[in-house]
Amino acid sequence: MNIIENVTSSWEIISRSKARSFLTMLGIIIGVMAVIIVMSVGAGAQSLILNQVKSVGSNLVGVLPGASEEDGPPATVLGIIVTTLKYDDGKAILKDGCDCIESLTMYVSGNETINLDDVTVNTTFTGTTASYLDVEDTNVVHGRFFSEDEERGVARVVVLGDEVREKLFGDQEAIGRRIRIKKTNFTVIGLMKKRGISGFQNQDDQVFVPISTAQKLLLGIDHVNMIRAKVDFPENIDRAVEDMESILRDRHDLNFGDENDFTVRSMAQGLDALSSITDALKFFLVAIASIALIVGGFGIMNIMLANVQERTREIGLRKAVGAKSSYIVTQFLIESVVITFLGGVIGIVLGILISILVAKIAQFMGYKWDLVITFGSILLGSGVSIGIGLLFGIIPARRASKLNAIEALRYE
Amino acid sequence: MATSLIKVEKLKKQFENEEFVTKILHGLDFEIDKGEFVSIMGPSGSGKSTLMHILGFLDKLTTGKFIFEGQDVSQLEDDQLAEMRSKKIGFVFQSFNLLNRASALENVMLPLLYTNISKVERIKRATELLEKVGLGHRLDHSPNKLSGGEKQRVAIARALVNDPEVIFADEPTGNLDSKSGLQVMKILQDLNEDGNTVILVTHEKYTAEHAKRIIKIVDGLIVDDHDVSKRQWANTNGELTK
């Protein structure tokens, strides 16, 4: 009896007891499905997170005040206020840094209530420079952004994010109107383009004021929270980072061997760190899904053992009519493998369908969710299911082949 | 003079476990020639089934000699035993031992699965044999849709499918009504008339007398071995041939 006949005969056996075969397969179906869905949803979620970060711009280099370990978070992230980074530091980088730094902006921010007559809105204000539009790659739809003179001259002008405009003015004309931020009158000079959520922040729910205004009138500080530079080509990022570090070290009078009192991070580095976190998460999820697969394998072993018990007489008969032990082993092994393989195929199909569904739903909800189904996950799913069939099929198959024909025939 | 088909000398069989040694057969000597129809008769516990298992290559003897077709087969390994069963032996069991999941035809083909015979040839042979036992119209039936007599006829067709040297029938009529039993005995007698060697194991004198010769075993010893003087002929009034 050759392999093909063996497979077709076990197929017949399986298809004759559909309900039991299906229950046997269920563990494998769920396991394989889980592996594929987890890998796909994991990759999709990863793409979503990375897309969020990339939407800020992947050729940006940021400077945060405060030292940091190579891979640890900068001090400001931990809530420590460091005041060493100044407006002039940013200007110096732009002036003395390499030409690869196309533009540079600086940020301070805080939360404040804004009044227009009776309407009060609590929102984030961002003090920034005129070059904000270049660096963040955005624009105003009405009016204008503030100028460099206004940036330096503590001008009381404000540019509104789309959501803030909606809340304050609704359908009314906003340009030229006055609003109050922290008891100071500001003139609305521009309205920002609608940008949505990017970099985990709702870009439309904020207002922009010149950095000097924010520092002096709203916050009472003279440092900046962040400097962000846009580099012309991704290849130049390392050079830009080096330049920025040496300029800042020089300006902060740091001696050789002193630690930086600031942190320069490129978006690429951030992406790397983020990728390694999401990779670890994916791995973790796959490990959990694999447990489901192994449980499924034990289920198969259990049912195959019961199967051997139930078919004791059949095994005795097969032996009596001339089947060698090796044929019996092969028969039962092939049966387990066919069952698991079938379960694997069903699991793969269901896994892919559900992954597609998840991606469609996420995309429908407006997320930048990529549908990622790798050949690797399918290979893993089917390979593992066949492996489990073999592994967990061996014990029942050996037990079957060791049965004594005479005793097996007498078995009731 | 031609060598006999089966020859045993001082055949002994005992089962052992940690505590007991149970002696079943105490030293048997006999010969069976090709073309004979022998009944091995004895009460239950006499050792007749054990003897059949040894002669049918299902079990190994403990001491003594077993010569089959002139070859000493006393000390075969498991796989060699399986091969002998596959090529030389056909079994008919009291409880039929048919696979209910498979059709009559598939049941008959089962022993050929373990040979090199092609599928086309297997189907051809099995079909012919089912026709021969009067079940040509039942090829696709599952055994649980067949009567007891029909089941046993399927089992006989299965025993014949590998063209065996010896057909062993272990109480073949034990689970059948007298009419079906008669049909089965008729087939066995017809097979013997066609030149097949048949060994029947039974505890009933009447059934045993359908054979040409009776070997009587009591407590593991042959107490009697003679030709049947007044042989019973199963007469089914031609029902089988319809």
mmCIF file of C-alpha atoms in Angstrom, chain A residues 5 20 44-45 49 57 60 115 118 136 155 197 220 228 235 243 246 253 279 283 286 310 333 369 381 391:
data_model
loop_
_atom_site.group_PDB
_atom_site.id
_atom_site.type_symbol
_atom_site.label_atom_id
_atom_site.label_comp_id
_atom_site.label_asym_id
_atom_site.label_seq_id
_atom_site.Cartn_x
_atom_site.Cartn_y
_atom_site.Cartn_z
ATOM 1 C CA GLU A 5 -3.645 5.122 -1.013
ATOM 2 C CA ARG A 20 -15.661 13.700 15.477
ATOM 3 C CA GLY A 44 -1.107 45.804 11.252
ATOM 4 C CA ALA A 45 -0.964 47.478 14.647
ATOM 5 C CA ILE A 49 1.931 52.953 15.206
ATOM 6 C CA GLY A 57 8.100 63.213 9.388
ATOM 7 C CA LEU A 60 13.139 65.190 11.564
ATOM 8 C CA ASN A 115 -12.329 83.216 25.899
ATOM 9 C CA ASP A 118 -19.041 84.079 26.612
ATOM 10 C CA GLU A 136 5.819 70.275 10.282
ATOM 11 C CA ALA A 155 3.396 89.866 19.233
ATOM 12 C CA ILE A 197 -4.326 62.872 14.665
ATOM 13 C CA GLY A 220 6.995 83.185 32.297
ATOM 14 C CA ARG A 228 13.043 70.276 15.960
ATOM 15 C CA GLU A 235 21.367 60.094 4.635
ATOM 16 C CA ASP A 243 26.611 69.073 14.195
ATOM 17 C CA SER A 246 28.828 69.814 18.940
ATOM 18 C CA ASP A 253 30.376 75.144 27.914
ATOM 19 C CA ASP A 279 8.317 43.362 17.639
ATOM 20 C CA PHE A 283 6.558 37.810 19.625
ATOM 21 C CA VAL A 286 2.682 34.600 18.899
ATOM 22 C CA GLU A 310 -12.261 2.188 19.730
ATOM 23 C CA LEU A 333 0.276 8.550 11.747
ATOM 24 C CA TRP A 369 -3.864 50.025 9.071
ATOM 25 C CA GLY A 381 0.864 27.659 10.775
ATOM 26 C CA LEU A 391 4.460 14.455 17.155
#
